[in-house]
Amino acid sequence: MSHTDTRPDGVVAKLSALDRFLPVWIAAAMVAGLLAGRWIPGLGTALNAVAVDGISLPIALGLLVMMYPVLAKVRYDRLDTVTRDRRLLLPSLVLNWLIGPALMFALAWLLLPDLPEYRTGLIIVGLARCIAMVIIWNDLACGDREAAAVLVALNSVFQVVMFGVLGWFYLSVLPGWLGLATTDLAVSGWQIAKSVLIFLGIPLVAGYLSRRLGERAKGREWYESRFLPKVGPIALYGLLFTIVILFALQGHQITSRPLDVARIALPLLAYFALMWAGSYLLGKAIGLSYERTTTLAFTAAGNNFELAIAVAIATFGATSGQALAGVVGPLIEVPVLVGLVYVSLALRGRFAHHRP
């Protein structure tokens, strides 16, 4: 992808048809799920007949399928290129693992004080840091591709280690310290960690082995130019398949409480705007280049909604409000971050020096 084409009309044109119309496909998947849930008798019972860690087998397969291609793209041998750059690494860790979860926690409690299930679902979204579509947004905005891939790899590893601990802290411990209601937020840290190990750990190992064995057998050029383009779209197919199944099980809640869905969208909009703008200003202030400032902003603002959906389903059930909050996530994140690509390109001229 050229880093010289910053025209707004060129941004969307660079996306594949599948990526470009992703919000449309997601909406269509929602409608298909709703209709299937209404028209196919006994569908819910059939979907839950076989379960993996409390998740119906079709949903579990969909979640694993959507995670694998993204993790297969990561260049695991380049972690040191970012770990040596403390101006990028330290702010990224602080934004992703301190500020991001805390901000979502605050917004969820501020805007959804009377909807505990949705509030909990949003907190889980805040804990699930970027490892997926953020690479696309970063590339469209002409960010640093290598830095984005490395930060994604770092977040992937860190999530396996810390997601369960942070989930326990934000869902059980912190509300108690602040005198907030905790009865509806009780959740096992180990249960969340187990979900992460299954639905992130398995595709993470598979992605690492794919790259290592693929490059060893046929080289990096073949792996990235031939193999990855073939498996890449599978992630979105997995996402759409999962959404169809989720909405088949969630149909009654969605159609009976549309106002609740709108209320879930409000804190998500605020979260994406605040995280991206704050990260962008921080990158500019500490002297990062345009490319790395853009990477910092998008990796901090983006969330791994696949993991959030997986954890919500495994912990609270496929028909829970927490799962619904996770499903609403990509519907808000996709159009908002596409819009922020345009904003980022418009601000590019404010940097005195950037890569050609």
PDB file of C-alpha atoms in Angstrom, residues 5-156:
ATOM      1  CA  ASP A   5      -2.101   8.482  -1.288  1.00  0.00           C
ATOM      2  CA  THR A   6      -3.861  10.435   1.449  1.00  0.00           C
ATOM      3  CA  ARG A   7      -6.949  11.455  -0.463  1.00  0.00           C
ATOM      4  CA  PRO A   8     -10.113  10.585   1.470  1.00  0.00           C
ATOM      5  CA  ASP A   9     -11.633   8.874  -1.556  1.00  0.00           C
ATOM      6  CA  GLY A  10      -8.607   6.589  -1.702  1.00  0.00           C
ATOM      7  CA  VAL A  11      -9.046   5.302   1.815  1.00  0.00           C
ATOM      8  CA  VAL A  12     -12.186   3.248   1.363  1.00  0.00           C
ATOM      9  CA  ALA A  13     -11.080   2.187  -2.117  1.00  0.00           C
ATOM     10  CA  LYS A  14      -8.097   0.360  -0.583  1.00  0.00           C
ATOM     11  CA  LEU A  15     -10.377  -1.927   1.398  1.00  0.00           C
ATOM     12  CA  SER A  16     -11.568  -5.186  -0.106  1.00  0.00           C
ATOM     13  CA  ALA A  17     -15.292  -5.446  -0.789  1.00  0.00           C
ATOM     14  CA  LEU A  18     -15.628  -7.595   2.327  1.00  0.00           C
ATOM     15  CA  ASP A  19     -13.849  -5.020   4.531  1.00  0.00           C
ATOM     16  CA  ARG A  20     -15.398  -1.969   2.873  1.00  0.00           C
ATOM     17  CA  PHE A  21     -18.944  -3.067   3.535  1.00  0.00           C
ATOM     18  CA  LEU A  22     -18.290  -4.825   6.850  1.00  0.00           C
ATOM     19  CA  PRO A  23     -20.914  -2.791   8.752  1.00  0.00           C
ATOM     20  CA  VAL A  24     -23.448  -3.867   6.086  1.00  0.00           C
ATOM     21  CA  TRP A  25     -22.443  -7.521   6.382  1.00  0.00           C
ATOM     22  CA  ILE A  26     -22.662  -7.332  10.175  1.00  0.00           C
ATOM     23  CA  ALA A  27     -26.139  -5.793   9.959  1.00  0.00           C
ATOM     24  CA  ALA A  28     -27.178  -8.506   7.486  1.00  0.00           C
ATOM     25  CA  ALA A  29     -25.793 -11.194   9.805  1.00  0.00           C
ATOM     26  CA  MET A  30     -27.808  -9.718  12.670  1.00  0.00           C
ATOM     27  CA  VAL A  31     -31.010  -9.767  10.623  1.00  0.00           C
ATOM     28  CA  ALA A  32     -30.323 -13.322   9.427  1.00  0.00           C
ATOM     29  CA  GLY A  33     -29.788 -14.432  13.011  1.00  0.00           C
ATOM     30  CA  LEU A  34     -32.959 -12.748  14.215  1.00  0.00           C
ATOM     31  CA  LEU A  35     -35.016 -14.357  11.449  1.00  0.00           C
ATOM     32  CA  ALA A  36     -33.445 -17.775  12.046  1.00  0.00           C
ATOM     33  CA  GLY A  37     -34.224 -17.544  15.747  1.00  0.00           C
ATOM     34  CA  ARG A  38     -37.863 -16.742  14.995  1.00  0.00           C
ATOM     35  CA  TRP A  39     -38.467 -19.144  12.114  1.00  0.00           C
ATOM     36  CA  ILE A  40     -36.488 -22.269  13.063  1.00  0.00           C
ATOM     37  CA  PRO A  41     -38.135 -24.122  15.971  1.00  0.00           C
ATOM     38  CA  GLY A  42     -35.765 -25.535  18.591  1.00  0.00           C
ATOM     39  CA  LEU A  43     -32.711 -23.757  17.138  1.00  0.00           C
ATOM     40  CA  GLY A  44     -31.473 -22.591  20.533  1.00  0.00           C
ATOM     41  CA  THR A  45     -31.662 -26.087  22.009  1.00  0.00           C
ATOM     42  CA  ALA A  46     -29.788 -27.530  19.043  1.00  0.00           C
ATOM     43  CA  LEU A  47     -27.046 -24.880  19.194  1.00  0.00           C
ATOM     44  CA  ASN A  48     -26.448 -25.544  22.886  1.00  0.00           C
ATOM     45  CA  ALA A  49     -26.566 -29.350  22.613  1.00  0.00           C
ATOM     46  CA  VAL A  50     -22.757 -29.614  22.506  1.00  0.00           C
ATOM     47  CA  ALA A  51     -20.689 -27.099  24.489  1.00  0.00           C
ATOM     48  CA  VAL A  52     -17.010 -26.180  24.812  1.00  0.00           C
ATOM     49  CA  ASP A  53     -16.283 -24.511  28.176  1.00  0.00           C
ATOM     50  CA  GLY A  54     -19.934 -23.484  28.406  1.00  0.00           C
ATOM     51  CA  ILE A  55     -20.127 -22.220  24.807  1.00  0.00           C
ATOM     52  CA  SER A  56     -22.113 -24.004  22.109  1.00  0.00           C
ATOM     53  CA  LEU A  57     -19.823 -25.802  19.668  1.00  0.00           C
ATOM     54  CA  PRO A  58     -20.808 -23.734  16.569  1.00  0.00           C
ATOM     55  CA  ILE A  59     -20.059 -20.498  18.424  1.00  0.00           C
ATOM     56  CA  ALA A  60     -16.773 -21.877  19.790  1.00  0.00           C
ATOM     57  CA  LEU A  61     -15.645 -22.855  16.292  1.00  0.00           C
ATOM     58  CA  GLY A  62     -16.646 -19.464  14.915  1.00  0.00           C
ATOM     59  CA  LEU A  63     -14.655 -17.665  17.614  1.00  0.00           C
ATOM     60  CA  LEU A  64     -11.529 -19.759  17.047  1.00  0.00           C
ATOM     61  CA  VAL A  65     -11.774 -19.321  13.282  1.00  0.00           C
ATOM     62  CA  MET A  66     -12.044 -15.540  13.510  1.00  0.00           C
ATOM     63  CA  MET A  67      -9.008 -15.266  15.818  1.00  0.00           C
ATOM     64  CA  TYR A  68      -6.524 -17.476  13.953  1.00  0.00           C
ATOM     65  CA  PRO A  69      -5.899 -15.492  10.717  1.00  0.00           C
ATOM     66  CA  VAL A  70      -5.171 -12.276  12.598  1.00  0.00           C
ATOM     67  CA  LEU A  71      -2.591 -13.955  14.806  1.00  0.00           C
ATOM     68  CA  ALA A  72      -1.060 -15.723  11.809  1.00  0.00           C
ATOM     69  CA  LYS A  73      -0.202 -12.284  10.364  1.00  0.00           C
ATOM     70  CA  VAL A  74       1.955 -11.179  13.302  1.00  0.00           C
ATOM     71  CA  ARG A  75       5.730 -11.132  12.807  1.00  0.00           C
ATOM     72  CA  TYR A  76       6.746 -12.705  16.082  1.00  0.00           C
ATOM     73  CA  ASP A  77      10.453 -12.388  15.339  1.00  0.00           C
ATOM     74  CA  ARG A  78      10.277  -8.583  15.333  1.00  0.00           C
ATOM     75  CA  LEU A  79       9.214  -7.965  18.929  1.00  0.00           C
ATOM     76  CA  ASP A  80      12.598  -6.405  19.683  1.00  0.00           C
ATOM     77  CA  THR A  81      12.030  -3.563  17.183  1.00  0.00           C
ATOM     78  CA  VAL A  82       9.418  -2.085  19.479  1.00  0.00           C
ATOM     79  CA  THR A  83      10.722  -3.243  22.856  1.00  0.00           C
ATOM     80  CA  ARG A  84      13.845  -1.153  22.165  1.00  0.00           C
ATOM     81  CA  ASP A  85      11.737   1.940  21.439  1.00  0.00           C
ATOM     82  CA  ARG A  86      10.641   2.949  24.921  1.00  0.00           C
ATOM     83  CA  ARG A  87       8.984   6.137  23.666  1.00  0.00           C
ATOM     84  CA  LEU A  88       6.452   3.939  21.891  1.00  0.00           C
ATOM     85  CA  LEU A  89       6.388   0.849  24.095  1.00  0.00           C
ATOM     86  CA  LEU A  90       5.801   2.419  27.503  1.00  0.00           C
ATOM     87  CA  PRO A  91       2.979   4.776  26.422  1.00  0.00           C
ATOM     88  CA  SER A  92       1.335   1.888  24.564  1.00  0.00           C
ATOM     89  CA  LEU A  93       1.406  -0.343  27.640  1.00  0.00           C
ATOM     90  CA  VAL A  94       0.046   2.443  29.854  1.00  0.00           C
ATOM     91  CA  LEU A  95      -2.733   3.342  27.403  1.00  0.00           C
ATOM     92  CA  ASN A  96      -3.743  -0.252  26.747  1.00  0.00           C
ATOM     93  CA  TRP A  97      -3.531  -1.760  30.209  1.00  0.00           C
ATOM     94  CA  LEU A  98      -4.088   1.141  32.619  1.00  0.00           C
ATOM     95  CA  ILE A  99      -5.996   3.989  30.970  1.00  0.00           C
ATOM     96  CA  GLY A 100      -8.164   2.009  28.522  1.00  0.00           C
ATOM     97  CA  PRO A 101      -9.748  -0.405  31.014  1.00  0.00           C
ATOM     98  CA  ALA A 102     -10.146   2.355  33.616  1.00  0.00           C
ATOM     99  CA  LEU A 103     -11.838   4.674  31.109  1.00  0.00           C
ATOM    100  CA  MET A 104     -14.299   2.000  29.973  1.00  0.00           C
ATOM    101  CA  PHE A 105     -15.032   1.125  33.601  1.00  0.00           C
ATOM    102  CA  ALA A 106     -15.804   4.796  34.339  1.00  0.00           C
ATOM    103  CA  LEU A 107     -17.957   5.281  31.229  1.00  0.00           C
ATOM    104  CA  ALA A 108     -19.877   2.050  31.835  1.00  0.00           C
ATOM    105  CA  TRP A 109     -20.741   3.002  35.404  1.00  0.00           C
ATOM    106  CA  LEU A 110     -21.472   6.630  34.482  1.00  0.00           C
ATOM    107  CA  LEU A 111     -23.745   5.936  31.510  1.00  0.00           C
ATOM    108  CA  LEU A 112     -25.210   2.524  32.398  1.00  0.00           C
ATOM    109  CA  PRO A 113     -25.709   2.629  36.176  1.00  0.00           C
ATOM    110  CA  ASP A 114     -29.094   0.868  35.905  1.00  0.00           C
ATOM    111  CA  LEU A 115     -28.082  -1.813  33.364  1.00  0.00           C
ATOM    112  CA  PRO A 116     -25.600  -4.090  35.162  1.00  0.00           C
ATOM    113  CA  GLU A 117     -25.366  -6.796  32.476  1.00  0.00           C
ATOM    114  CA  TYR A 118     -24.560  -4.346  29.683  1.00  0.00           C
ATOM    115  CA  ARG A 119     -22.226  -2.449  31.983  1.00  0.00           C
ATOM    116  CA  THR A 120     -20.290  -5.632  32.721  1.00  0.00           C
ATOM    117  CA  GLY A 121     -20.158  -6.468  29.006  1.00  0.00           C
ATOM    118  CA  LEU A 122     -18.660  -3.074  28.211  1.00  0.00           C
ATOM    119  CA  ILE A 123     -16.052  -3.459  30.953  1.00  0.00           C
ATOM    120  CA  ILE A 124     -15.035  -6.761  29.350  1.00  0.00           C
ATOM    121  CA  VAL A 125     -14.745  -4.972  25.993  1.00  0.00           C
ATOM    122  CA  GLY A 126     -12.455  -2.420  27.645  1.00  0.00           C
ATOM    123  CA  LEU A 127     -10.211  -5.193  28.944  1.00  0.00           C
ATOM    124  CA  ALA A 128      -9.884  -6.844  25.509  1.00  0.00           C
ATOM    125  CA  ARG A 129      -7.055  -4.944  23.844  1.00  0.00           C
ATOM    126  CA  CYS A 130      -6.474  -4.626  20.116  1.00  0.00           C
ATOM    127  CA  ILE A 131      -5.241  -7.633  18.155  1.00  0.00           C
ATOM    128  CA  ALA A 132      -7.455  -7.694  15.075  1.00  0.00           C
ATOM    129  CA  MET A 133      -8.838  -5.091  12.639  1.00  0.00           C
ATOM    130  CA  VAL A 134      -6.579  -2.410  14.115  1.00  0.00           C
ATOM    131  CA  ILE A 135      -3.884  -3.523  11.658  1.00  0.00           C
ATOM    132  CA  ILE A 136      -6.209  -2.592   8.786  1.00  0.00           C
ATOM    133  CA  TRP A 137      -7.042   0.840  10.221  1.00  0.00           C
ATOM    134  CA  ASN A 138      -3.362   1.520  10.955  1.00  0.00           C
ATOM    135  CA  ASP A 139      -2.361   0.584   7.404  1.00  0.00           C
ATOM    136  CA  LEU A 140      -5.063   2.742   5.812  1.00  0.00           C
ATOM    137  CA  ALA A 141      -3.926   5.692   7.923  1.00  0.00           C
ATOM    138  CA  CYS A 142      -0.315   5.124   6.756  1.00  0.00           C
ATOM    139  CA  GLY A 143       0.916   4.182  10.207  1.00  0.00           C
ATOM    140  CA  ASP A 144       3.986   2.090  11.016  1.00  0.00           C
ATOM    141  CA  ARG A 145       3.041  -1.429   9.911  1.00  0.00           C
ATOM    142  CA  GLU A 146       5.875  -3.174  11.735  1.00  0.00           C
ATOM    143  CA  ALA A 147       5.255  -1.342  15.003  1.00  0.00           C
ATOM    144  CA  ALA A 148       1.530  -2.140  14.792  1.00  0.00           C
ATOM    145  CA  ALA A 149       2.225  -5.836  14.238  1.00  0.00           C
ATOM    146  CA  VAL A 150       4.637  -5.957  17.159  1.00  0.00           C
ATOM    147  CA  LEU A 151       2.272  -4.127  19.524  1.00  0.00           C
ATOM    148  CA  VAL A 152      -0.486  -6.528  18.491  1.00  0.00           C
ATOM    149  CA  ALA A 153       1.778  -9.480  19.275  1.00  0.00           C
ATOM    150  CA  LEU A 154       2.708  -7.951  22.618  1.00  0.00           C
ATOM    151  CA  ASN A 155      -0.934  -7.346  23.501  1.00  0.00           C
ATOM    152  CA  SER A 156      -1.771 -10.909  22.525  1.00  0.00           C
TER     153      SER A 156
END
